[in-house]
PDB file of N, CA and C in Angstrom:
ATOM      1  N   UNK A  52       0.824  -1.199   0.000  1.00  0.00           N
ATOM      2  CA  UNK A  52       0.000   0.000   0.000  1.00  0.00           C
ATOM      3  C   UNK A  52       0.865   1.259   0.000  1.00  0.00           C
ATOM      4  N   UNK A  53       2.124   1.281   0.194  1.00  0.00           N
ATOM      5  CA  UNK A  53       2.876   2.408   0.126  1.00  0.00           C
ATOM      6  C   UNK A  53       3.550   3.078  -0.723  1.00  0.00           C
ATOM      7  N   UNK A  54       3.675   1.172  -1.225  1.00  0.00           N
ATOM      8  CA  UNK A  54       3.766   1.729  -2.880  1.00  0.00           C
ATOM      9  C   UNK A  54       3.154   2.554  -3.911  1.00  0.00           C
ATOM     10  N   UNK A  55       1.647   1.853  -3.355  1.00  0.00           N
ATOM     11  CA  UNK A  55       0.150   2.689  -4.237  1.00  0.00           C
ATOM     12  C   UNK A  55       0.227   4.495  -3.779  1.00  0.00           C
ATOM     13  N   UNK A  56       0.396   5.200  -2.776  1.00  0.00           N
ATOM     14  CA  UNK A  56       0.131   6.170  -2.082  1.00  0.00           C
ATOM     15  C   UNK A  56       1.289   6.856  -2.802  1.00  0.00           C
ATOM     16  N   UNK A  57       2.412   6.278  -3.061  1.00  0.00           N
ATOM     17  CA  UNK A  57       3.929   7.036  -3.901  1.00  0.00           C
ATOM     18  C   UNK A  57       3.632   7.703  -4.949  1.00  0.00           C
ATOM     19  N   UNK A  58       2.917   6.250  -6.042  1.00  0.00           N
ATOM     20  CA  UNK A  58       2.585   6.495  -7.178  1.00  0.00           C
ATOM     21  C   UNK A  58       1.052   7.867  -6.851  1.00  0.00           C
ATOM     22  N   UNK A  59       0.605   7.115  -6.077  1.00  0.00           N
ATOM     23  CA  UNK A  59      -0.987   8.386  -5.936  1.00  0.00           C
ATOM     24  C   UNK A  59       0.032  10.160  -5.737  1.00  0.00           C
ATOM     25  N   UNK A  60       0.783   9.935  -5.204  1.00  0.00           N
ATOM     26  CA  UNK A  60       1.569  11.537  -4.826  1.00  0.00           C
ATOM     27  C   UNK A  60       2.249  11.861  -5.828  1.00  0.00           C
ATOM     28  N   UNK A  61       3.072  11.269  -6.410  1.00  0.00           N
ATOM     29  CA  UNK A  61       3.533  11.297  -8.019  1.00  0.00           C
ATOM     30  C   UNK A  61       2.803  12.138  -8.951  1.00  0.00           C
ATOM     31  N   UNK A  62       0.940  10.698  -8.783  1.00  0.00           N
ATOM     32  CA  UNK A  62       0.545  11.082 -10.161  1.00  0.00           C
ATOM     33  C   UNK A  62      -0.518  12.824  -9.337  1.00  0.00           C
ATOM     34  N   UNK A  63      -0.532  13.104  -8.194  1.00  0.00           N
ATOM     35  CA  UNK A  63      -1.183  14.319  -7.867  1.00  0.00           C
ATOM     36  C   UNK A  63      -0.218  15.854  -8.166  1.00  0.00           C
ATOM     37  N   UNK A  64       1.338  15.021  -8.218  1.00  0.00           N
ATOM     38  CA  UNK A  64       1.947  16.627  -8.540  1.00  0.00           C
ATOM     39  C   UNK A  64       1.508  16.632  -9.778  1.00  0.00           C
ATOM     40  N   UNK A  65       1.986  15.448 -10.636  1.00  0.00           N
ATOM     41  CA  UNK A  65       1.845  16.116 -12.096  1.00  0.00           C
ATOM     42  C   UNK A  65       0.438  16.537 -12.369  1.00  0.00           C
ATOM     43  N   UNK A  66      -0.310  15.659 -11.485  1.00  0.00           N
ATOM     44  CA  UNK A  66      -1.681  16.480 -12.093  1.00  0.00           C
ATOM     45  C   UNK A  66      -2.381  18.376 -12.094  1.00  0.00           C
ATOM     46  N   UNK A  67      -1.874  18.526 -10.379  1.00  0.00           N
ATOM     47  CA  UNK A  67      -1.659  19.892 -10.191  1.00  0.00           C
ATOM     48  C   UNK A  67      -1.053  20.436 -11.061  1.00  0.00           C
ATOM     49  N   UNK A  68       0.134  20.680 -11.446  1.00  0.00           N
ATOM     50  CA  UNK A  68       1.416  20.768 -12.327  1.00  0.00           C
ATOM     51  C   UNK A  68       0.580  21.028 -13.760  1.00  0.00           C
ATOM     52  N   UNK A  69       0.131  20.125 -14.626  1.00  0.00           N
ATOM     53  CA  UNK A  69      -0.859  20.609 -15.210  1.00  0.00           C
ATOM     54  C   UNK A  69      -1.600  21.453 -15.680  1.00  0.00           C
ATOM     55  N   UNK A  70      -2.589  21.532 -14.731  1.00  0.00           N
ATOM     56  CA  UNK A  70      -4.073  22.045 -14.431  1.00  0.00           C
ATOM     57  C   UNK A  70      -3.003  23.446 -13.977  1.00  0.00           C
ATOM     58  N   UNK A  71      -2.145  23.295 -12.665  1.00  0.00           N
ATOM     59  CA  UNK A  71      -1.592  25.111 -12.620  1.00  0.00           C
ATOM     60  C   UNK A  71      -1.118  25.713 -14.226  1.00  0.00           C
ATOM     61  N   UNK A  72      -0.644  24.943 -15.126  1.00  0.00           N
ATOM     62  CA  UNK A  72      -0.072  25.794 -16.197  1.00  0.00           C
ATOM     63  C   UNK A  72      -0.831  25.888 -16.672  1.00  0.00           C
ATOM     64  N   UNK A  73      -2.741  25.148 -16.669  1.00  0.00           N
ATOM     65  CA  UNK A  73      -3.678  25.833 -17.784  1.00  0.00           C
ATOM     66  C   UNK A  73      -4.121  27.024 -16.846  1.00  0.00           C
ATOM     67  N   UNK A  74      -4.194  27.181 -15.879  1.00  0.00           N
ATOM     68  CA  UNK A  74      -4.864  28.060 -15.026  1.00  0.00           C
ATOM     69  C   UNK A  74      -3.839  28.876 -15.008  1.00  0.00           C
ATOM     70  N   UNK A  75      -2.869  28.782 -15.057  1.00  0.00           N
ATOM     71  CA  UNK A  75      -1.835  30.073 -15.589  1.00  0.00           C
ATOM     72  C   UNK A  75      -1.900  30.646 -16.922  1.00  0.00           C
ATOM     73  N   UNK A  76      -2.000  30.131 -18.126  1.00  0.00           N
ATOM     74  CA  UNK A  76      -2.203  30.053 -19.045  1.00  0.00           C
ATOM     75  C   UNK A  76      -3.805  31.335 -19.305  1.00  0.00           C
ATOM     76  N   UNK A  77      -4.767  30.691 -18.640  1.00  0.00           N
ATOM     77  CA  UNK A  77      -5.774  31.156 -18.669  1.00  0.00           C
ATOM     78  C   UNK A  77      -6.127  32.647 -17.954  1.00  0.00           C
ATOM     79  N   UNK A  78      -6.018  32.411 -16.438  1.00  0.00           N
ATOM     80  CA  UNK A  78      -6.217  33.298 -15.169  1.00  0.00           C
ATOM     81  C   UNK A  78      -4.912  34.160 -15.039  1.00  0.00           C
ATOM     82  N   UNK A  79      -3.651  33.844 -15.265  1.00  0.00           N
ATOM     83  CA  UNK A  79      -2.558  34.626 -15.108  1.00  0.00           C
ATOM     84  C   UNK A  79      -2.269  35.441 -16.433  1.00  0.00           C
ATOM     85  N   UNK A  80      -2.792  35.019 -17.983  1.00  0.00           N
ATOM     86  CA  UNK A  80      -2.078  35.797 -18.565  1.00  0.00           C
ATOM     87  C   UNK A  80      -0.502  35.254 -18.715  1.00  0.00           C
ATOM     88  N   UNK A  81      -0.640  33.982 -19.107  1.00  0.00           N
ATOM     89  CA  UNK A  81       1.096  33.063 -19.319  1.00  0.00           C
ATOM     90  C   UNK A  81       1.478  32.944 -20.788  1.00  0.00           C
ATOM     91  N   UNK A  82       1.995  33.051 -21.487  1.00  0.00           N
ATOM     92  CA  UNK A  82       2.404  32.267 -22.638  1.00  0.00           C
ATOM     93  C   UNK A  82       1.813  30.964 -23.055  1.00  0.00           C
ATOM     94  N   UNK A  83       1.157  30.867 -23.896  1.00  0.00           N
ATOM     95  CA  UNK A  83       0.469  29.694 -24.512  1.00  0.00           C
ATOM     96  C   UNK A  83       1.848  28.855 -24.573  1.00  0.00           C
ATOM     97  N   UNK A  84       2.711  29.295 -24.339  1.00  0.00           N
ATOM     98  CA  UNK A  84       3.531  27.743 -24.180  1.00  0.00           C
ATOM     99  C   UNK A  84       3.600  27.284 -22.750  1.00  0.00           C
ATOM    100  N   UNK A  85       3.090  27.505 -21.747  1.00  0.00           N
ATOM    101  CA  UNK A  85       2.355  27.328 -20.755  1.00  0.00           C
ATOM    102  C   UNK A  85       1.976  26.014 -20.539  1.00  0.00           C
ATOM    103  N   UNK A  86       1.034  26.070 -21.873  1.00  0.00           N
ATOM    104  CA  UNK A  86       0.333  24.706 -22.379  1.00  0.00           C
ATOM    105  C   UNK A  86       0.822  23.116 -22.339  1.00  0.00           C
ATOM    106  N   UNK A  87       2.300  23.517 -23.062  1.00  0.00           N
ATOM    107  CA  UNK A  87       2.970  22.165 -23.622  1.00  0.00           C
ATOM    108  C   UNK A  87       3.201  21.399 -22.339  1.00  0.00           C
ATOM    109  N   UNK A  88       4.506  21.915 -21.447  1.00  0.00           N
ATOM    110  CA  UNK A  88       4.800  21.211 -20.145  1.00  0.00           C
ATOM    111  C   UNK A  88       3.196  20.812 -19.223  1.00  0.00           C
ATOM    112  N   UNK A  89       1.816  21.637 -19.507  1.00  0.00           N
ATOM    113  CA  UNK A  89       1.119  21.474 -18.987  1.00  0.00           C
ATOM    114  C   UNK A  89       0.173  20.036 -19.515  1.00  0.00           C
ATOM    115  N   UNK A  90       0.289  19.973 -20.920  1.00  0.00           N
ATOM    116  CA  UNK A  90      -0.450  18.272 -21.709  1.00  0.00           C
ATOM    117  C   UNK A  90       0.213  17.359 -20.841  1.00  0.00           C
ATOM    118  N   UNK A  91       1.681  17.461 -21.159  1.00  0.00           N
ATOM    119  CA  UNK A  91       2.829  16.561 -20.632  1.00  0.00           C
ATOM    120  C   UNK A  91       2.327  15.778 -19.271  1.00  0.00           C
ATOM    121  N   UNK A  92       2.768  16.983 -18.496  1.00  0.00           N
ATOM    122  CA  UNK A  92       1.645  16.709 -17.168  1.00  0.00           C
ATOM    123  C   UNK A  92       0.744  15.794 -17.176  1.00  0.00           C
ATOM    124  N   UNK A  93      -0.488  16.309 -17.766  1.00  0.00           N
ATOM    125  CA  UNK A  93      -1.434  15.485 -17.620  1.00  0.00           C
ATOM    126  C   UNK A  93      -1.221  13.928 -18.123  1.00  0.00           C
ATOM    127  N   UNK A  94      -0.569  14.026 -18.818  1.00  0.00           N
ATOM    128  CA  UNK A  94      -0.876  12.760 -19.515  1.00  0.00           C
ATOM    129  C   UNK A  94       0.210  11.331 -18.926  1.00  0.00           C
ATOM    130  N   UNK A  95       1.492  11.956 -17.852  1.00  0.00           N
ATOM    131  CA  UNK A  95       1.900  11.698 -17.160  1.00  0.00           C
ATOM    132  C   UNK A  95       1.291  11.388 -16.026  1.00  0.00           C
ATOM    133  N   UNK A  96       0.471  12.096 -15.427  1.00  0.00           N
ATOM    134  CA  UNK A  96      -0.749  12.014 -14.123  1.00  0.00           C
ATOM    135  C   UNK A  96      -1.790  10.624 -14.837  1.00  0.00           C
ATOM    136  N   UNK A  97      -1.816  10.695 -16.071  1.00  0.00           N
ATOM    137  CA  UNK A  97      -3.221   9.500 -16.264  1.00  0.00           C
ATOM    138  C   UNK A  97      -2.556   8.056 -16.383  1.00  0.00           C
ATOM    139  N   UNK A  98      -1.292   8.517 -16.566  1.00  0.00           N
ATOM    140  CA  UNK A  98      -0.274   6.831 -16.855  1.00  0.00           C
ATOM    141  C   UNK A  98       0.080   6.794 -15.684  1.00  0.00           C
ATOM    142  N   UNK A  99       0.671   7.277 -14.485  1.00  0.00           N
ATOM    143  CA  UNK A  99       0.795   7.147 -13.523  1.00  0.00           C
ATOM    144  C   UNK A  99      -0.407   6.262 -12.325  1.00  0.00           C
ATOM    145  N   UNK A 100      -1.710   6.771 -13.093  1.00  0.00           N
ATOM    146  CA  UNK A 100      -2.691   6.172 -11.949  1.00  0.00           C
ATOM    147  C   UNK A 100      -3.157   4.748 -12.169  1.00  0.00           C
ATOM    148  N   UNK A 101      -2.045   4.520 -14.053  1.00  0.00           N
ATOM    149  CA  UNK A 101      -2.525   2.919 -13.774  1.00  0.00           C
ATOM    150  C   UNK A 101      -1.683   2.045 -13.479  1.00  0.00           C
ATOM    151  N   UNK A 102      -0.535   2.493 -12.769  1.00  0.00           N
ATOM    152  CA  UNK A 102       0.292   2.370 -12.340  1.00  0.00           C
ATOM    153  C   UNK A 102      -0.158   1.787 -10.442  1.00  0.00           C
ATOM    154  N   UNK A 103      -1.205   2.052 -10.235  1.00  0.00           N
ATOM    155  CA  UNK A 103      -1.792   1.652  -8.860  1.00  0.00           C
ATOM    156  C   UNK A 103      -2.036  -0.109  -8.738  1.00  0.00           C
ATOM    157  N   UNK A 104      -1.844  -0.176  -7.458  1.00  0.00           N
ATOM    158  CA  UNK A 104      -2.041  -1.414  -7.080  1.00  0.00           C
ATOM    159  C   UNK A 104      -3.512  -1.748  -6.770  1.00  0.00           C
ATOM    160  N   UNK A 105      -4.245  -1.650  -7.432  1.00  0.00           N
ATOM    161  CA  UNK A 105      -5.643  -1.684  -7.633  1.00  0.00           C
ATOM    162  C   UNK A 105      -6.212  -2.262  -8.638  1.00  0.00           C
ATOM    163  N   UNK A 106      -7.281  -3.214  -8.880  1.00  0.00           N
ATOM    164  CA  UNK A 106      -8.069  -4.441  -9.854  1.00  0.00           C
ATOM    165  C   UNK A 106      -9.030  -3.472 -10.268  1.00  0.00           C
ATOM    166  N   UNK A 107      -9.216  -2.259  -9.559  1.00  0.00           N
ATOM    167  CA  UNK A 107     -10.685  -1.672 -10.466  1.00  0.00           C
ATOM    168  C   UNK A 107     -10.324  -0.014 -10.740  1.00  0.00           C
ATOM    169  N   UNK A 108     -10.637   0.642 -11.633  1.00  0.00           N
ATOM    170  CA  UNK A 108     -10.648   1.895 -11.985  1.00  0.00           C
ATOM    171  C   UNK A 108     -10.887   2.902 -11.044  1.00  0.00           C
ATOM    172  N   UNK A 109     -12.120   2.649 -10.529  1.00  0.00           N
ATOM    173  CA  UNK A 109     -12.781   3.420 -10.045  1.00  0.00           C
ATOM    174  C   UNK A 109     -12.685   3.453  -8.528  1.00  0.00           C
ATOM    175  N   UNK A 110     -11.816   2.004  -8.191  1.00  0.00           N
ATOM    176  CA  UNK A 110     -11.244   2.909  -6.911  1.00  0.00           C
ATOM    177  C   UNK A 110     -10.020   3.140  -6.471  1.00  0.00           C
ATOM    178  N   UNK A 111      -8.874   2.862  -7.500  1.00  0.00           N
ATOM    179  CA  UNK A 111      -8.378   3.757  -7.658  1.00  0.00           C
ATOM    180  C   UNK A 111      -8.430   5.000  -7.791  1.00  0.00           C
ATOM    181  N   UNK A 112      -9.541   5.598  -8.629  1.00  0.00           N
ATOM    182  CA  UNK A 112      -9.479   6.862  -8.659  1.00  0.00           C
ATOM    183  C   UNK A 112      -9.931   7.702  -7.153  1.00  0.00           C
ATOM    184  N   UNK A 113     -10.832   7.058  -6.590  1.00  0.00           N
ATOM    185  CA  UNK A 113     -11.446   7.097  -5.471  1.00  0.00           C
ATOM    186  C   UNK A 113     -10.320   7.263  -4.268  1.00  0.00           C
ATOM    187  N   UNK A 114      -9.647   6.093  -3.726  1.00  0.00           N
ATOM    188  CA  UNK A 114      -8.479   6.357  -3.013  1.00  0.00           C
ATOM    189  C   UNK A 114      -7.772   7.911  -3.096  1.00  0.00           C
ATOM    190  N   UNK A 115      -7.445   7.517  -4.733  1.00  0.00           N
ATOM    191  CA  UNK A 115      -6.535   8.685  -5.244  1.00  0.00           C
ATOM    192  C   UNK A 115      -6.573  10.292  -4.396  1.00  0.00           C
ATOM    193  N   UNK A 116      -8.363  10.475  -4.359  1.00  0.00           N
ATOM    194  CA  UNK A 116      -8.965  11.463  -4.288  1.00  0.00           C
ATOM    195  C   UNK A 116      -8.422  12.283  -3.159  1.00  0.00           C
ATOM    196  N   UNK A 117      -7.855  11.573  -2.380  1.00  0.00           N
ATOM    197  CA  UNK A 117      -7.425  11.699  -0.482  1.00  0.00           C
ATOM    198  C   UNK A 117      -6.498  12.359  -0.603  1.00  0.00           C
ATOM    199  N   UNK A 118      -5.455  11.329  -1.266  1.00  0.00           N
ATOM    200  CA  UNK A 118      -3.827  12.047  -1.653  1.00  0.00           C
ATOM    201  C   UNK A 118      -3.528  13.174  -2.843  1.00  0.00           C
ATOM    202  N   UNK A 119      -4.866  13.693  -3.852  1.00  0.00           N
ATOM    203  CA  UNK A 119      -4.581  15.039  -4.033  1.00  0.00           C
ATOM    204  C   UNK A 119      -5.588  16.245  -3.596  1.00  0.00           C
ATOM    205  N   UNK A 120      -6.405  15.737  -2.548  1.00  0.00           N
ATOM    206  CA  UNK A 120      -6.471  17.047  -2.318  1.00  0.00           C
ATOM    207  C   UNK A 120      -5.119  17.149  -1.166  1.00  0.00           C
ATOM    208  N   UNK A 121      -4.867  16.290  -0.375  1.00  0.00           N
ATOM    209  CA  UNK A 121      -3.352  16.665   0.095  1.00  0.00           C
ATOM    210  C   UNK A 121      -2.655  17.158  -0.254  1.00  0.00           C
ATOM    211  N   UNK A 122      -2.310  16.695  -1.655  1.00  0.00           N
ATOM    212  CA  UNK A 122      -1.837  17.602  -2.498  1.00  0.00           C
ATOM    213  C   UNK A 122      -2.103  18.694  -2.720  1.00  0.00           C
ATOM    214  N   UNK A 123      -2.922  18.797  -3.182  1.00  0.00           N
ATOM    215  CA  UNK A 123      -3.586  20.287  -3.122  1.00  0.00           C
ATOM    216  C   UNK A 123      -3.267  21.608  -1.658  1.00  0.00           C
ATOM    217  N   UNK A 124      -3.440  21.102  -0.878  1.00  0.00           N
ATOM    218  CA  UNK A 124      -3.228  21.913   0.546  1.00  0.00           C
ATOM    219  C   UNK A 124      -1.707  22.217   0.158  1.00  0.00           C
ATOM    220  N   UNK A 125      -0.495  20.991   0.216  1.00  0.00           N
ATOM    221  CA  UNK A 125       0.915  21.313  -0.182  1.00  0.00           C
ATOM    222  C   UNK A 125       0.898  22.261  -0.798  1.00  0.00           C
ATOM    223  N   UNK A 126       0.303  22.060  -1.891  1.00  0.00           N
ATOM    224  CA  UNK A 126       0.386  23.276  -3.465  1.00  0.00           C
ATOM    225  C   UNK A 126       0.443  24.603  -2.816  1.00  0.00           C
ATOM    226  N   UNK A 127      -1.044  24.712  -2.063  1.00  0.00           N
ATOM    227  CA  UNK A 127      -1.609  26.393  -1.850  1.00  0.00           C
ATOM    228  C   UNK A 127      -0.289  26.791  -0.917  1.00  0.00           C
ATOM    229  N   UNK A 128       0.212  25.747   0.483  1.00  0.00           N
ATOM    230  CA  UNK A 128       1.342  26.487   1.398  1.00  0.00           C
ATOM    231  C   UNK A 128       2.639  26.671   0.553  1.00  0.00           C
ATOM    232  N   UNK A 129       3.099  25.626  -0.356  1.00  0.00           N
ATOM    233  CA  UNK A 129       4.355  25.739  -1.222  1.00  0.00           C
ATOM    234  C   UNK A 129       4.217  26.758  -2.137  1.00  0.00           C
ATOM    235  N   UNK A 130       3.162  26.430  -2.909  1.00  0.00           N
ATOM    236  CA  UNK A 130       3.375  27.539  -4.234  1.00  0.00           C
ATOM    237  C   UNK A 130       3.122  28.715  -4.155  1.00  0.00           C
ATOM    238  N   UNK A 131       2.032  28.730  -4.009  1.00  0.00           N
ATOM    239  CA  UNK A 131       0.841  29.887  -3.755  1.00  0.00           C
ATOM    240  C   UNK A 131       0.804  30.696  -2.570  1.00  0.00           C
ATOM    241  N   UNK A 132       1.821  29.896  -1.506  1.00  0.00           N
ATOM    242  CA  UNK A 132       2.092  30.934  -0.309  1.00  0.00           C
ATOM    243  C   UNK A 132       0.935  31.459   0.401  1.00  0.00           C
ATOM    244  N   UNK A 133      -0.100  30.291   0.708  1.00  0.00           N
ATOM    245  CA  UNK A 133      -1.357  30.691   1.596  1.00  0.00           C
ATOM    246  C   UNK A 133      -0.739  29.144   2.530  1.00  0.00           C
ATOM    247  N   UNK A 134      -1.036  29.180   3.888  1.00  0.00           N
ATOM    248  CA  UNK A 134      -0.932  28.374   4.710  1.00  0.00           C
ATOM    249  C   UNK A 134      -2.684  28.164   4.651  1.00  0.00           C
ATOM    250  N   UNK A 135      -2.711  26.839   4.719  1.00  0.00           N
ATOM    251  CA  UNK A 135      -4.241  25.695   4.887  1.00  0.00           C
ATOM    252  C   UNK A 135      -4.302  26.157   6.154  1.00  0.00           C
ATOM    253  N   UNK A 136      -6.148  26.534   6.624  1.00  0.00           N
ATOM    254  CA  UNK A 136      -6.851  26.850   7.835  1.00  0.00           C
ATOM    255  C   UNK A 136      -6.892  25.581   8.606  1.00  0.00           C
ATOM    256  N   UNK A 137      -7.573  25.616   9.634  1.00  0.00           N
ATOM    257  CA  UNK A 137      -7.825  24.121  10.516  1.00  0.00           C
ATOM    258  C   UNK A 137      -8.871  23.734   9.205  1.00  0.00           C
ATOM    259  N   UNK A 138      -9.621  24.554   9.050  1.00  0.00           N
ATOM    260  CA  UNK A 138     -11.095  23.739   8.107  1.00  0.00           C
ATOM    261  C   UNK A 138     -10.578  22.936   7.149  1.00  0.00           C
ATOM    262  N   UNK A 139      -9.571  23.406   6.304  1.00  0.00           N
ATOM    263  CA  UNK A 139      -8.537  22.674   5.210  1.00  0.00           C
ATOM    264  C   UNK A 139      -8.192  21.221   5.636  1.00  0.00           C
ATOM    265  N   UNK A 140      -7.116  21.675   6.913  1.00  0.00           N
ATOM    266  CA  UNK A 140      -6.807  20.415   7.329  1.00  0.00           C
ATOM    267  C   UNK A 140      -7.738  19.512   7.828  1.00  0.00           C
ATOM    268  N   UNK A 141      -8.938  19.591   8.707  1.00  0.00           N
ATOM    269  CA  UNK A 141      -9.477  18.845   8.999  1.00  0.00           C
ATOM    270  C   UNK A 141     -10.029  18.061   7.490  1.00  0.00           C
ATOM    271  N   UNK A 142     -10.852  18.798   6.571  1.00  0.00           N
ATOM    272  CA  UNK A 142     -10.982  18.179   5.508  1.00  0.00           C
ATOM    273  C   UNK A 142      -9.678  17.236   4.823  1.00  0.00           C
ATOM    274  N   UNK A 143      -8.748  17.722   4.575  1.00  0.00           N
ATOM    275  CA  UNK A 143      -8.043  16.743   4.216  1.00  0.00           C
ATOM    276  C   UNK A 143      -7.760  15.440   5.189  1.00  0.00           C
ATOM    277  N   UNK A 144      -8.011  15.552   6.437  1.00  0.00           N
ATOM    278  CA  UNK A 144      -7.617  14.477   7.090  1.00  0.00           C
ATOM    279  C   UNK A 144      -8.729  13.414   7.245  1.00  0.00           C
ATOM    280  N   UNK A 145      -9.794  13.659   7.036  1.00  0.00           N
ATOM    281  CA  UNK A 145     -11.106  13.601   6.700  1.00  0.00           C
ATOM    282  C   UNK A 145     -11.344  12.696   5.089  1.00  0.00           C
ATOM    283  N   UNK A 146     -10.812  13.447   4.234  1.00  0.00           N
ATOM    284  CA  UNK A 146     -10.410  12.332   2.879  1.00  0.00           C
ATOM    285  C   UNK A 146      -9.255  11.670   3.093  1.00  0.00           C
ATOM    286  N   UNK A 147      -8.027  12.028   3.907  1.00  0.00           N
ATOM    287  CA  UNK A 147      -7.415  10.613   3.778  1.00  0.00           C
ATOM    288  C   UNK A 147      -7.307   9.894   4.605  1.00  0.00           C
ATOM    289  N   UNK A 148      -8.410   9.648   5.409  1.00  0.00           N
ATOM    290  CA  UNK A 148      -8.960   8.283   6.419  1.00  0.00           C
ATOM    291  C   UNK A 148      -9.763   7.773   5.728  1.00  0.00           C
ATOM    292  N   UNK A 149     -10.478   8.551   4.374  1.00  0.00           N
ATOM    293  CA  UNK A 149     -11.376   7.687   3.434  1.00  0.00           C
ATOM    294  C   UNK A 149     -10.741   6.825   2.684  1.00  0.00           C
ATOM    295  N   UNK A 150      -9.523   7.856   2.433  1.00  0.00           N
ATOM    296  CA  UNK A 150      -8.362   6.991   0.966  1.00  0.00           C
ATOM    297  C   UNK A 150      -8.265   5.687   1.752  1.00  0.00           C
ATOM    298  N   UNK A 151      -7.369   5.338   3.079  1.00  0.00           N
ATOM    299  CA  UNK A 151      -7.079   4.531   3.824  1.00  0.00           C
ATOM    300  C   UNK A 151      -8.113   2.942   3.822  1.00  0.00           C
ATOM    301  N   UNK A 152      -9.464   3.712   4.181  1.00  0.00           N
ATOM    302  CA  UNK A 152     -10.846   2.787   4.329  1.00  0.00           C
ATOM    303  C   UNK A 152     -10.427   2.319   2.968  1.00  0.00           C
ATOM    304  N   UNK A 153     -10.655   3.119   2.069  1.00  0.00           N
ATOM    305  CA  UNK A 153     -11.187   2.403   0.448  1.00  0.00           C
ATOM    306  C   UNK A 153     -10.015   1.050   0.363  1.00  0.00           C
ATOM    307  N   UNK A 154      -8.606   1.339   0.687  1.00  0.00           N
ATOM    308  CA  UNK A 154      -7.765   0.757  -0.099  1.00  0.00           C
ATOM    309  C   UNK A 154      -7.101  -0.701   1.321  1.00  0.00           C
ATOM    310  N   UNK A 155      -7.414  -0.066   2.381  1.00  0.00           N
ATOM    311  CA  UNK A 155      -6.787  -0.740   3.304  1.00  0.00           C
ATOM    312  C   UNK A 155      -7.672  -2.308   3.192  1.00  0.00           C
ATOM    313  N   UNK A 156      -8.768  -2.555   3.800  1.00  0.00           N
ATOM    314  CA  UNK A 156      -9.451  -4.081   3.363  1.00  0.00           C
ATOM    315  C   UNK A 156      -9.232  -5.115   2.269  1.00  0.00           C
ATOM    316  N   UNK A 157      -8.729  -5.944   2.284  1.00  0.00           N
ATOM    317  CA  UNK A 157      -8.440  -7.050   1.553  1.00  0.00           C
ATOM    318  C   UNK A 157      -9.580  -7.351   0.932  1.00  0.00           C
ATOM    319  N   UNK A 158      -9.619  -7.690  -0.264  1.00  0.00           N
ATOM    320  CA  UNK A 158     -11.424  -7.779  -0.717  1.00  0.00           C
ATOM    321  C   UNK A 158     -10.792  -9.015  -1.979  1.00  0.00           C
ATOM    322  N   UNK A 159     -10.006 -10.048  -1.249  1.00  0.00           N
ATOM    323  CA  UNK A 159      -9.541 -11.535  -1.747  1.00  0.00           C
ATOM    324  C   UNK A 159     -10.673 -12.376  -1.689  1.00  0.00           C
TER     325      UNK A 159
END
């Protein structure tokens, strides 16, 4: 399972990573070459998630969900230079006791 959570953090930077260069692209006023490193991204983030130790799609994606909005919180204190409220954190800690539930049970 730690393996799965690596790859889930992996495929959440590049996905952020991404999505920030279209939203830069878009909302900032970036250079449409913005764009390129930003496909890359993505398409790195979608090969990455099948890369999970998981038999079904959909919960993989599900798990996933825990470890980027985690991601996400990282992003806003690293990049973006806003520190996450308690409300933030509690929510994130909140999805990743869900990620945990989804993936932790043996379902052999």
């Amino acid at each position: 399972m730690i393996q799965t959570y690596g790859i889930f953090a992996l495929a959440a930077l590049a996905e952020i990573a991404g999505c920030f260069a279209f939203w830069s692209y878009v909302k900032m006023d970036k250079s449409p070459f913005w764009l390129v490193p930003g496909i890359a991204f993505l398409v790195l983030f979608a090969y990455l998630l099948t890369r999970a130790d998981t038999e079904l799609a959909g919960r993989a994606y599900a798990a996933y969900g825990g470890i980027y909005i985690a991601s996400s919180m990282a992003w806003l204190w690293i990049v973006e230079g806003t520190r996450p409220d308690r409300w933030d954190v509690i929510g994130m800690t909140i999805c990743l006791l869900g990620s945990l539930v989804i993936l932790l049970p043996s379902r052999a």
